[in-house]
Coordinates of C-alpha atoms and ligand atoms in Angstrom, one line a residue:
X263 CA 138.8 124.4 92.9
X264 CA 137.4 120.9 92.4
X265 CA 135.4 121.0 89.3
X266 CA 132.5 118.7 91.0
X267 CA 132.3 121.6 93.9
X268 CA 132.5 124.2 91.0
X269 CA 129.6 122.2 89.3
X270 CA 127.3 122.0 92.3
X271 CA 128.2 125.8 93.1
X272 CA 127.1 127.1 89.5
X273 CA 123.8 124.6 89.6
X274 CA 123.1 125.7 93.1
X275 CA 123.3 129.4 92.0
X276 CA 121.1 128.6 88.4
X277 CA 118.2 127.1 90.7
X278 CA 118.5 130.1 93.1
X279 CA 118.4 132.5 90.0
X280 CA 115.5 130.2 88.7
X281 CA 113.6 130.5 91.8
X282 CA 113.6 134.2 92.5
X283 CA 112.7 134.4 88.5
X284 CA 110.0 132.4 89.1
X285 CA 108.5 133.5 92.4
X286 CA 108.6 137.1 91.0
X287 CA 107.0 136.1 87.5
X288 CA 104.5 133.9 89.5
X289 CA 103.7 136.6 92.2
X290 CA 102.9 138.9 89.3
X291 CA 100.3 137.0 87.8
X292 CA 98.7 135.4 91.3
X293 CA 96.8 137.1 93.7
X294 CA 98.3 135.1 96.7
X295 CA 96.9 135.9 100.2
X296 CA 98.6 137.4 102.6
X297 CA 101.7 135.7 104.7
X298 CA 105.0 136.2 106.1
X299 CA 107.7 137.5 104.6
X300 CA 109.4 135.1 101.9
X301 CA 112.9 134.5 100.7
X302 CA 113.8 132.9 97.6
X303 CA 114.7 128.8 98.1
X304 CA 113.5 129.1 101.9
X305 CA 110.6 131.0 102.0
X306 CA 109.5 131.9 105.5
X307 CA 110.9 128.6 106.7
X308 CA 113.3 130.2 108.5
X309 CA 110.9 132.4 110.3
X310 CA 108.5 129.8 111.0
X311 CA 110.8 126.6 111.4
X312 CA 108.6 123.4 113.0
X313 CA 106.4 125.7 114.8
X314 CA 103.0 125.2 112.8
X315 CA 101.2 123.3 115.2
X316 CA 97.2 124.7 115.6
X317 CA 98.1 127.0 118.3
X318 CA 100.9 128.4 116.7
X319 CA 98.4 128.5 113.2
X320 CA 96.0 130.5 115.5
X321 CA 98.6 133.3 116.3
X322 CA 99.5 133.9 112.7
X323 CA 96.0 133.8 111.4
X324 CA 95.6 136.8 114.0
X325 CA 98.1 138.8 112.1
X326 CA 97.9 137.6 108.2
X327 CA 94.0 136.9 108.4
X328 CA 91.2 133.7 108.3
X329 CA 92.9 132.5 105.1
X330 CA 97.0 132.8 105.1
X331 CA 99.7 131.5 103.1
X332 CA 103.0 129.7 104.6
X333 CA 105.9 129.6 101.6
X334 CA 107.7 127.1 103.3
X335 CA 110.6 125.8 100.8
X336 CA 108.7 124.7 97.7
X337 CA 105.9 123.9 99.6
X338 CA 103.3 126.3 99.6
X339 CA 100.7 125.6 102.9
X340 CA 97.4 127.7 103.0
X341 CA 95.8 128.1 106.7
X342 CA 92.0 128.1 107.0
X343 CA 90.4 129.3 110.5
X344 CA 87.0 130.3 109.4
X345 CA 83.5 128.5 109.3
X346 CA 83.3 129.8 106.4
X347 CA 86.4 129.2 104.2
X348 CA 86.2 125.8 105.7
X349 CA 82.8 125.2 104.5
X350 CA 84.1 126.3 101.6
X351 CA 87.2 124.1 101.3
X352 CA 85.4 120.8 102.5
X353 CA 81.9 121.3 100.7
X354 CA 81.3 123.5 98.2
X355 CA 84.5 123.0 96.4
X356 CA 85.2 119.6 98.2
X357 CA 86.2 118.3 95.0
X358 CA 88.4 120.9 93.8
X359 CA 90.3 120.8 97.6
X360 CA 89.5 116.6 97.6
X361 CA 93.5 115.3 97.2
X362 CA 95.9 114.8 100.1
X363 CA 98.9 116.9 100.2
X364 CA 101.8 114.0 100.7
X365 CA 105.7 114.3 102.1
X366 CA 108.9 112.4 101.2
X367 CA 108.0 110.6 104.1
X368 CA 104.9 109.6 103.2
X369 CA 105.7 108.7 99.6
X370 CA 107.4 106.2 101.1
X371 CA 104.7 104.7 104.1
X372 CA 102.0 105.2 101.1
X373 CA 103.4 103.7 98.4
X374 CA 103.2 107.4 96.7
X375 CA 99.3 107.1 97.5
X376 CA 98.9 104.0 96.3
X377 CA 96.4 104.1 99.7
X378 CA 93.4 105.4 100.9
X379 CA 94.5 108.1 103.3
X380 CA 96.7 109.7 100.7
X381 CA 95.1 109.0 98.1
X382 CA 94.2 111.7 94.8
X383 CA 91.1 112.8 94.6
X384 CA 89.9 109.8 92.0
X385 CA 88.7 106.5 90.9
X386 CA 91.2 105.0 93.2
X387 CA 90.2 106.5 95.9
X388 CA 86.5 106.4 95.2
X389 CA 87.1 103.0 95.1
X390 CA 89.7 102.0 98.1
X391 CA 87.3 104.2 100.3
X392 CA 84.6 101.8 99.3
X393 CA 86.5 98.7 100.1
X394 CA 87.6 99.5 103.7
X395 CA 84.1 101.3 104.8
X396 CA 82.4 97.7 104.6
X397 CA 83.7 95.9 107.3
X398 CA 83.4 99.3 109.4
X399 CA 79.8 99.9 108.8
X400 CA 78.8 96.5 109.1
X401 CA 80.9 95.7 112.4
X402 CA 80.8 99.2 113.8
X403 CA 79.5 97.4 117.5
X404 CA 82.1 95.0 117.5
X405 CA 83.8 96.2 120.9
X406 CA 86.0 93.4 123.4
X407 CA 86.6 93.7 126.6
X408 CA 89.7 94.3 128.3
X409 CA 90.6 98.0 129.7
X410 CA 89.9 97.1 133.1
X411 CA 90.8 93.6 133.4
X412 CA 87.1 90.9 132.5
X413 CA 83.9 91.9 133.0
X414 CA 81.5 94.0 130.3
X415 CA 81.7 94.8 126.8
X416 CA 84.5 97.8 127.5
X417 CA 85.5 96.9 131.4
X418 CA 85.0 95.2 133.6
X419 CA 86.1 94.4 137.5
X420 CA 89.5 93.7 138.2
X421 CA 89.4 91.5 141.1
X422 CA 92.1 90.0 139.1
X423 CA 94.2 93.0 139.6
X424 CA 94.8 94.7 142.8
X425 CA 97.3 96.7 141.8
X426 CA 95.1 98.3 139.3
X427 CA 93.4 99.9 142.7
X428 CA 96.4 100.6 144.7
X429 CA 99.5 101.6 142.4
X430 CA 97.3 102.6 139.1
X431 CA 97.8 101.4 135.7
X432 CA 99.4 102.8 132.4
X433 CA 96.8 103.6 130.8
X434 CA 98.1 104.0 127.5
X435 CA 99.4 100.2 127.4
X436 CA 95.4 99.3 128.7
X437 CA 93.5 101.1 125.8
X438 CA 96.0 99.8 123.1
X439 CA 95.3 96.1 123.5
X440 CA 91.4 97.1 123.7
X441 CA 91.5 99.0 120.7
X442 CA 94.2 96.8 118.6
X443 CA 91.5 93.9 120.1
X444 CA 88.7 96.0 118.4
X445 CA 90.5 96.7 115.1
X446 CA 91.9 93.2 114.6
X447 CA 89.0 91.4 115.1
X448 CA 87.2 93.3 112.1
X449 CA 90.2 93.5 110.2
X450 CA 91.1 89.5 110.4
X451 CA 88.8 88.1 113.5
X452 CA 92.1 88.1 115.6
X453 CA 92.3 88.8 119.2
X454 CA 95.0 88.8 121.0
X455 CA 95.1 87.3 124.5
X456 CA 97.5 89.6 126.8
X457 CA 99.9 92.7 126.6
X458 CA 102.5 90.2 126.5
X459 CA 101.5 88.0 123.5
X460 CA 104.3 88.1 121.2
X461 CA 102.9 88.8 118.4
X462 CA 100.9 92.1 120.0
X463 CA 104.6 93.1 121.5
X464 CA 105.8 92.7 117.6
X465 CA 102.9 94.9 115.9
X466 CA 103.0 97.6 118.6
X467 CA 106.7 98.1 118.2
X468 CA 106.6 98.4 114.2
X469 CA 103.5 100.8 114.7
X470 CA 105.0 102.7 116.8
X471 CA 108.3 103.0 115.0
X472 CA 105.9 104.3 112.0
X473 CA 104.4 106.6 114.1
X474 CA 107.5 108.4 115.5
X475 CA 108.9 108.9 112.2
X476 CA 105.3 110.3 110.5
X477 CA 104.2 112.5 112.7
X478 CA 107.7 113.9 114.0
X479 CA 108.4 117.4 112.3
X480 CA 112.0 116.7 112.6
X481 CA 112.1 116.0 108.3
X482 CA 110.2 119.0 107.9
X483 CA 113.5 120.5 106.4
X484 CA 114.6 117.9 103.7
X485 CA 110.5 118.4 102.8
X486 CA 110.6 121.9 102.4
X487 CA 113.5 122.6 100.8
X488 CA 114.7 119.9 98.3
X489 CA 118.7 120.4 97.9
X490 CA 118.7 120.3 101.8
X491 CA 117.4 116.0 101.3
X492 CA 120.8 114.7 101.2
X493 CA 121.1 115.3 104.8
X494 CA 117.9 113.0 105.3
X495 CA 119.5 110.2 103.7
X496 CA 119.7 108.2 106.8
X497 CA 116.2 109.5 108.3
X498 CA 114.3 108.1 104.4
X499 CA 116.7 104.9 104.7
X500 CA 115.0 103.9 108.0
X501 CA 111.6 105.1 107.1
X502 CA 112.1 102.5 104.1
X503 CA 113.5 99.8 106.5
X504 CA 110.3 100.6 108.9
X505 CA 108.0 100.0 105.8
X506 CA 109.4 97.3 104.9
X507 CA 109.1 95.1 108.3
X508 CA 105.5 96.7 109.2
X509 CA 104.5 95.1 105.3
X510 CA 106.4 91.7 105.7
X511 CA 104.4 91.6 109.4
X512 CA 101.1 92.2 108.3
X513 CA 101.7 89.6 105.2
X514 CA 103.7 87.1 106.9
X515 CA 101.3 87.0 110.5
X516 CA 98.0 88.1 109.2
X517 CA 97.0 88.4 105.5
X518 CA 98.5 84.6 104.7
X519 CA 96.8 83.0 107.7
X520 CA 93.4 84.8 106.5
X521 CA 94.3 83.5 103.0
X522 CA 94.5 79.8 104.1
X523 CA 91.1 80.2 106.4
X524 CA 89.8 81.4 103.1
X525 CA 90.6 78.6 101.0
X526 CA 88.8 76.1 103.5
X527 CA 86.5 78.4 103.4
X528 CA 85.9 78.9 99.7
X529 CA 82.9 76.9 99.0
X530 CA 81.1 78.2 101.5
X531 CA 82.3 81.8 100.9
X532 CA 81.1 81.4 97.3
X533 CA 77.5 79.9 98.0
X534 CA 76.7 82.4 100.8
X535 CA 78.8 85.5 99.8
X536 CA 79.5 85.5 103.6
X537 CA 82.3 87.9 103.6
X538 CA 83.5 87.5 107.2
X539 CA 86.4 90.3 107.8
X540 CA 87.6 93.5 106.4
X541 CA 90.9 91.4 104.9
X542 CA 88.3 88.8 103.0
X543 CA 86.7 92.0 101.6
X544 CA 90.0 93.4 100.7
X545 CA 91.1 89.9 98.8
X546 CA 87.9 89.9 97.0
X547 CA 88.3 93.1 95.8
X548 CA 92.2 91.9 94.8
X549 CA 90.7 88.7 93.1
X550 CA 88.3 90.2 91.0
X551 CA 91.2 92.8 89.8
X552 CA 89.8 95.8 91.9
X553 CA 92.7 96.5 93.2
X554 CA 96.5 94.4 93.8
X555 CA 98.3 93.1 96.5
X556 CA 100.4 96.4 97.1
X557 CA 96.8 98.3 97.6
X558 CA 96.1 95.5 100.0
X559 CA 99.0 95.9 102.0
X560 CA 98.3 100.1 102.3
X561 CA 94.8 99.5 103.1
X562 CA 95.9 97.3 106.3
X563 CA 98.7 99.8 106.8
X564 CA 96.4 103.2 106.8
X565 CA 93.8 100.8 109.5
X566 CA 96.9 100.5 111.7
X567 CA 97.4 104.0 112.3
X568 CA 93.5 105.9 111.1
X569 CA 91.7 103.1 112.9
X570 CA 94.0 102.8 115.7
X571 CA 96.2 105.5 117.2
X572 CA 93.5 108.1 116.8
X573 CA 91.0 106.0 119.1
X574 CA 93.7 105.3 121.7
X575 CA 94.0 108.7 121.6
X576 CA 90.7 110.0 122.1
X577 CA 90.2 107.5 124.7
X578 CA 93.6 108.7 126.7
X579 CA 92.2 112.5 126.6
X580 CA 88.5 111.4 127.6
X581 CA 89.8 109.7 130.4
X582 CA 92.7 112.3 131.7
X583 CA 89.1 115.0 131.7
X584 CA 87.4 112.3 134.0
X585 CA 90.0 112.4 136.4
X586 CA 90.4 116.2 136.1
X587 CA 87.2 117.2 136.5
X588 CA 85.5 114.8 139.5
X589 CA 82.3 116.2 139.4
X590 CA 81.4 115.6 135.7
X591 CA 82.9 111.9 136.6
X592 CA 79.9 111.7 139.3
X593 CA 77.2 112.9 137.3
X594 CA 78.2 110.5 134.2
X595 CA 78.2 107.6 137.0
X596 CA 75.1 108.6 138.2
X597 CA 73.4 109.0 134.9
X598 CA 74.0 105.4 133.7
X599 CA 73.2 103.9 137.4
X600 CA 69.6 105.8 137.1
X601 CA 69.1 104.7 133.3
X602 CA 70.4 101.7 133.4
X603 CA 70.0 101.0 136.9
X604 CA 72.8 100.1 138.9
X605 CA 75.2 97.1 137.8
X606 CA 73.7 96.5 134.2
X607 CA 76.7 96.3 132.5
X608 CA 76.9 99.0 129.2
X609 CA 76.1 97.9 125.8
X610 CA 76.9 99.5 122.8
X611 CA 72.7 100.6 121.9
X612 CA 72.8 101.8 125.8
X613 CA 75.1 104.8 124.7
X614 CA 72.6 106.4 122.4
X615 CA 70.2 106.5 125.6
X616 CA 73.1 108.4 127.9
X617 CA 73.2 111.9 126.7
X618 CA 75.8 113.0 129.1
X619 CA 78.0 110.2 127.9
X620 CA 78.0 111.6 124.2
X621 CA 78.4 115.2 125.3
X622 CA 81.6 113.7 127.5
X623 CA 82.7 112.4 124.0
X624 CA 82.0 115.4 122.0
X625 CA 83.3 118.0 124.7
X626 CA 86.5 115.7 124.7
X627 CA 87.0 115.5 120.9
X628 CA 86.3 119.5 121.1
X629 CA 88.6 120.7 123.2
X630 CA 91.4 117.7 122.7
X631 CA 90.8 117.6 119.1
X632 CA 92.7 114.5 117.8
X633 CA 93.3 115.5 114.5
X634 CA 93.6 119.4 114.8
X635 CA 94.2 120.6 111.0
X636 CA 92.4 117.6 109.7
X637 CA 94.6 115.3 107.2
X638 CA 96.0 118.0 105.2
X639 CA 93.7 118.8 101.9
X640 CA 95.2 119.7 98.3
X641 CA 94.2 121.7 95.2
X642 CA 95.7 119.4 92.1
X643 CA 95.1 122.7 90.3
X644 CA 95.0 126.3 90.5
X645 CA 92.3 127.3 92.6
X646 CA 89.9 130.4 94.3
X647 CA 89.3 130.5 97.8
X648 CA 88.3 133.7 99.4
X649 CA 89.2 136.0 95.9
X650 CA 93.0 134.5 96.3
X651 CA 94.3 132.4 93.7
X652 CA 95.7 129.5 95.5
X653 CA 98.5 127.3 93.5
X654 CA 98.2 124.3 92.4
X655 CA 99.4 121.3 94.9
X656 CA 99.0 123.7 97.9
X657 CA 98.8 122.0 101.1
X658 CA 95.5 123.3 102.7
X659 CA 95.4 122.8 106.9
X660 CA 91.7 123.9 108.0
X661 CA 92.4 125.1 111.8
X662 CA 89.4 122.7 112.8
X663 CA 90.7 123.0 116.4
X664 CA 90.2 126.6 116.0
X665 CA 86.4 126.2 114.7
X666 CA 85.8 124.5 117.5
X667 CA 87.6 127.0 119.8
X668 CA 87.0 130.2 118.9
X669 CA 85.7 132.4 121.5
X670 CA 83.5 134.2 118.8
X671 CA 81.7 130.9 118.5
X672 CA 81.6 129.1 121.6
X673 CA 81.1 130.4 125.3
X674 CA 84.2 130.0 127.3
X675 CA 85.8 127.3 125.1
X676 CA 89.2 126.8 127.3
X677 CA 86.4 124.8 129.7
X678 CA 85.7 121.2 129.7
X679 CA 82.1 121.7 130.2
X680 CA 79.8 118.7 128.7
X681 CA 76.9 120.5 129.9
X682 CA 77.3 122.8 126.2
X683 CA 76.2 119.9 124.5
X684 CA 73.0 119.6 126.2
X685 CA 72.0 123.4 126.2
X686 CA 73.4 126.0 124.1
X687 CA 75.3 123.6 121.7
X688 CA 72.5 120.8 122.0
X689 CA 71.6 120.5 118.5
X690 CA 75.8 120.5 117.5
X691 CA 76.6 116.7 116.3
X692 CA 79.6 114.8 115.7
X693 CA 79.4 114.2 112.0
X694 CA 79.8 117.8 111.3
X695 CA 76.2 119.2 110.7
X696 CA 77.6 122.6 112.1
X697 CA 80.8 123.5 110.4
X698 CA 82.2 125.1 113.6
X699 CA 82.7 121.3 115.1
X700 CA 83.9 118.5 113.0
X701 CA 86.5 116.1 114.5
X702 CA 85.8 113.2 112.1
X703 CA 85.9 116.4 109.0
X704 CA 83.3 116.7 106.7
X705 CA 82.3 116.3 103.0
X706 CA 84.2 113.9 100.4
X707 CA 86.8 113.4 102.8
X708 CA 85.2 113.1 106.0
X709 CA 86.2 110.3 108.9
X710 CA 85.0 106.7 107.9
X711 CA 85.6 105.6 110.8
X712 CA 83.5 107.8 112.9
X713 CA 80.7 105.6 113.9
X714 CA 82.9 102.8 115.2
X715 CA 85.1 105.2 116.8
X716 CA 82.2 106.3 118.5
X717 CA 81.2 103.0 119.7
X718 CA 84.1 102.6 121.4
X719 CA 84.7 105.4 123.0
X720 CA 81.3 105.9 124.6
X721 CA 80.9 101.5 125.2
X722 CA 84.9 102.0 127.3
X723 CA 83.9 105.3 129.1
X724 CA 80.4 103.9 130.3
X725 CA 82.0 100.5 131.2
X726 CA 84.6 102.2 133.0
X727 CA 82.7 104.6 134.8
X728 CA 80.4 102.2 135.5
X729 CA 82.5 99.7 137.4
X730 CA 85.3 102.0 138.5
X731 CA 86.8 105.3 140.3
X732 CA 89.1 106.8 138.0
X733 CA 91.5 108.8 139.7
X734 CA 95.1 110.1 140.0
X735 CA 97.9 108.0 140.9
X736 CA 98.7 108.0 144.5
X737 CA 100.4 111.4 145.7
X738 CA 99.4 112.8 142.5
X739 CA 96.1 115.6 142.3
X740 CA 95.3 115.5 138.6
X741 CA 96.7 114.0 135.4
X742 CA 99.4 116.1 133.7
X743 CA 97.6 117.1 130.2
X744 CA 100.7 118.7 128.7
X745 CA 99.9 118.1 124.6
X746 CA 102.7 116.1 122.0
X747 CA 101.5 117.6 119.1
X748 CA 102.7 115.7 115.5
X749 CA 102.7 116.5 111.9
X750 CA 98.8 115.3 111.8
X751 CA 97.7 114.5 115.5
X752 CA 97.8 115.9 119.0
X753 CA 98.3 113.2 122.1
X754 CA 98.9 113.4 125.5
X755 CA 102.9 114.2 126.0
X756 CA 103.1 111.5 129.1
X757 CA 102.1 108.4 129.8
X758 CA 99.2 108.7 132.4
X759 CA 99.1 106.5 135.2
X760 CA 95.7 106.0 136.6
X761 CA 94.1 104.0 139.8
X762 CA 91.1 102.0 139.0
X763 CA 89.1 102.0 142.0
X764 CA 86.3 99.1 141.8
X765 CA 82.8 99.7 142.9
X766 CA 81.6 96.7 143.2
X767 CA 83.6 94.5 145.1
Ligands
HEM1034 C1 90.2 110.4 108.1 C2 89.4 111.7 112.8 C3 88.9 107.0 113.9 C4 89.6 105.8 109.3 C5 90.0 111.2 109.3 C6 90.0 112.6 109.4 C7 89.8 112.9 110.6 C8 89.6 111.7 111.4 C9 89.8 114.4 111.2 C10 90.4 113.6 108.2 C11 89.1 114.2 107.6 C12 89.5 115.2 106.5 O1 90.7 115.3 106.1 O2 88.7 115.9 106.0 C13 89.3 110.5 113.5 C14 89.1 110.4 114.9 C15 89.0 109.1 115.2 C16 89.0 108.4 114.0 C17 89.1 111.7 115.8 C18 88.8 108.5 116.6 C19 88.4 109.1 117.7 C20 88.9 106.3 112.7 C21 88.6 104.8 112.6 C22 88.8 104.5 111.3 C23 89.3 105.7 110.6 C24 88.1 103.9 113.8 C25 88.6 103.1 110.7 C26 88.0 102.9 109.6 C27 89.9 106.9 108.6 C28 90.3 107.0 107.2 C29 90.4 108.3 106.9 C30 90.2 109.1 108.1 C31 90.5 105.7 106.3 C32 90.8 108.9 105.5 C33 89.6 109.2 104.7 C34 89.9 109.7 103.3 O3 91.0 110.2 103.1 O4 89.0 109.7 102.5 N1 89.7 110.7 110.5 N2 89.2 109.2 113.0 N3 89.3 106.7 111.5 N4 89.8 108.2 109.1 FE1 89.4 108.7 111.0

């Protein structure tokens, strides 16, 4: 026999021997909660394979309990789907459960958390999280036009486009360019014209190339079980090549262009401290040794995907129920026609005066919860949680989904029914003030974004509302709402098509 085989043969069988030693030592002295059966190397990979999403996590917290551990490879994941053990995880031992469990694929889009998103619980974080709230707080109504061609702050008629009324539109394509407008003009006051500028087409590819290869589950097995990883060779190579154009993108068509703007704009950036976008926060904060350019680069990176995907998202879902459900469609219409009175176009302040529009929102993000699990929490040490000892570096998924729709908590939660929001759920907000509903999370690590995501979401539903029929394509009855759900976020599987019918003509 080949003595390199022989070699690789005897080391496999050491680490085996290693692992069982150590599983068995390590199950001795831990009292882990309950889960599937494990096997040494695989765990209960092989039982479980890629099927984890929050449904799935539902179905095994019904067998193994509110608080259930996944050995999957090395990677131990525990599954919350309790009010309480959340509020446990997320508040009273935020800190403790306050670091992001990462993968080998998101070493490599994170610069091993050299970001925000990924971050360790920490100074760095602390002070990245700082840095890229700013510009959100402070331009949270900062919302252009563009889903429905001119017009308001979010819509807007489309005697431009016909065929919008006729043949329907991908909506997907529509709500990008409005959010990437919304994004990029806080990020570097940058709008981009068309769904055909260049540089839009360019961004939007690299995105989305990011995207499929994050949230697809596909690497799960190289993650999980380490002397599987050669066979992801090619899979990490193109993650790196992905990084690597995204990063020369953002420097070569955004960050230097802002840099130069800056420089003519120095004196007057010194004498006023007038800060104007999120990058001239983010080059401060590099200038006065805060943070370097790599930490620059990730914070633009995490506000392409956090700031962006998840708001397409939300919207795509929002709409999808619009067109499902007619009737809550007419009584949103006719609640901003009798507070606004007909034809006065939506503002962003006019959304805090249209209840049924938020409770549209927060039924939406209930029931089509964007970010099911939340981003994945860690223990950097040995924890308690529910008299288990959880290991260190355990991956912690809180089944907010589940919170949120459990029919122990909430009355006939497979309904879109806004109406909850108004009467038995009226006093449930957004920002998680009851633990049974938080889309944007809660505590240390809770959604930054939330108020801007808000914004937008209720300033494009009202506008579009407003000035427009939404409804199925032609031949079509409703939307098809079959779910794509990814390692982090759940979407719509299809591309909707949808007819904008204008009211006002
Ligand atoms: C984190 C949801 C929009 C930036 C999160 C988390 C959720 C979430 C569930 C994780 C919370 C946790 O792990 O405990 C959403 C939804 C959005 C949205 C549903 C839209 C509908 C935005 C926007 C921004 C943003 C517009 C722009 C600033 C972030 C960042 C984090 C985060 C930076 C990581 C926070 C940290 O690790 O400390 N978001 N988000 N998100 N979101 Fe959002």
């Amino acid at each position: 026999m080949d003595l390199l085989l022989l070699k690789t043969l005897v080391g496999l069988f050491s680490a085996a021997a290693a692992a069982i030693l150590i599983s068995k030592l390590r199950g001795k002295r831990l009292n882990l909660p309950p889960g599937p059966f494990t096997l040494p190397l695989v765990g209960c990979w092989l039982q479980i394979g890629n099927n984890f999403d929050h449904h799935h996590l539902v179905n095994y917290a019904k067998k193994f309990g509110q608080l259930f551990l996944l050995r999957m490879g090395q990677r131990n994941m525990a599954v919350i789907s309790s009010p309480e053990l959340a509020r446990e995880v997320l508040l009273k031992q935020g800190k403790e459960f306050g670091s992001r469990s990462r993968s080998i694929v998101f070493d490599i889009f994170t610069g091993k958390g050299q970001d925000m998103v990924f971050a360790e619980y920490g100074d760095h974080w602390r002070k990245m999280r700082r840095i890229v709230s700013v510009p959100f707080f402070t331009n949270r109504a900062a919302v252009p036009s563009g889903v429905g061609g001119g017009g308001g702050e979010g819509g807007g008629g489309s005697e431009e486009e016909p065929a919008a009324a006729e043949e329907g539109v991908v909506l997907r394509r529509r709500l990008e360019l409005m959010v990437y407008n919304n994004v990029y003009k806080i990020m570097f006051d940058k709008r981009f014209e068309s769904e055909e500028d260049p540089l839009f087409v360019k961004l939007k590819r690299v995105n989305g190339e990011r995207s499929k290869l994050g949230q697809s589950r596909e690497y799960n097995f190289g993650d999980f079980v380490p002397i599987l990883r050669p066979f992801l060779r090619g899979y990490l190579k193109t993650c790196r090549e992905v990084a690597r154009r995204r990063f020369n993108l953002y420097k070569d068509s955004f960050i230097h262009n802002r840099k130069s703007v800056g420089a003519s704009r120095k004196g007057m950036v010194e004498k006023n401290n007038d800060l104007k976008c999120g990058i001239d926060h983010f080059l401060e904060a590099q200038k006065n040794g805060e943070i370097n350019e790599d930490n620059v680069l990730l914070l633009v990176e995490n506000m392409n995907v956090a700031a962006i995907e998840t708001t397409v998202w939300a919207l795509e879902w929002a709409i999808a129920e619009l067109i499902n459900n007619p009737k809550t469609q007419a009584k949103l219409r006719a609640e901003i026609d009798t507070i606004l009175g007909p034809k006065n176009q939506v503002t962003e302040p006019d959304t805090h005066k249209l209840p049924y529009l938020q409770a549209v929102i927060k039924e939406t993000l209930r029931l089509r919860m964007i970010v099911p699990c939340l981003v994945p929490h860690m223990n950097l040490h040995q924890a308690k949680l529910g008299g288990y000892d959880i290991p260190a570096e355990c991956r912690i998924y809180v089944n907010a989904w589940w919170l949120a729709n459990d029919p122990t908590h909430w009355k006939k939660p497979e309904e879109f029914r806004p109406e909850r929001f108004l009467e038995e759920e009226s006093n449930v907000e957004a920002h998680g003030n009851n633990i049974k509903y938080i889309p944007f999370g809660v505590g240390r690590r809770n959604c930054p974004g939330m108020l801007n995501a808000m914004a937008v979401l209720g300033i494009t539903l009202g506008s579009l509302v407003q000035n427009f029929e939404l409804l199925p394509p032609p031949g079509q009855s409703k939307i098809d709402t079959a779910e794509n759900n990814g390692q982090f976020a759940t979407r719509m599987l299809n591309h909707a098509t949808i007819v904008l019918k204008p009211r006002y003509v």
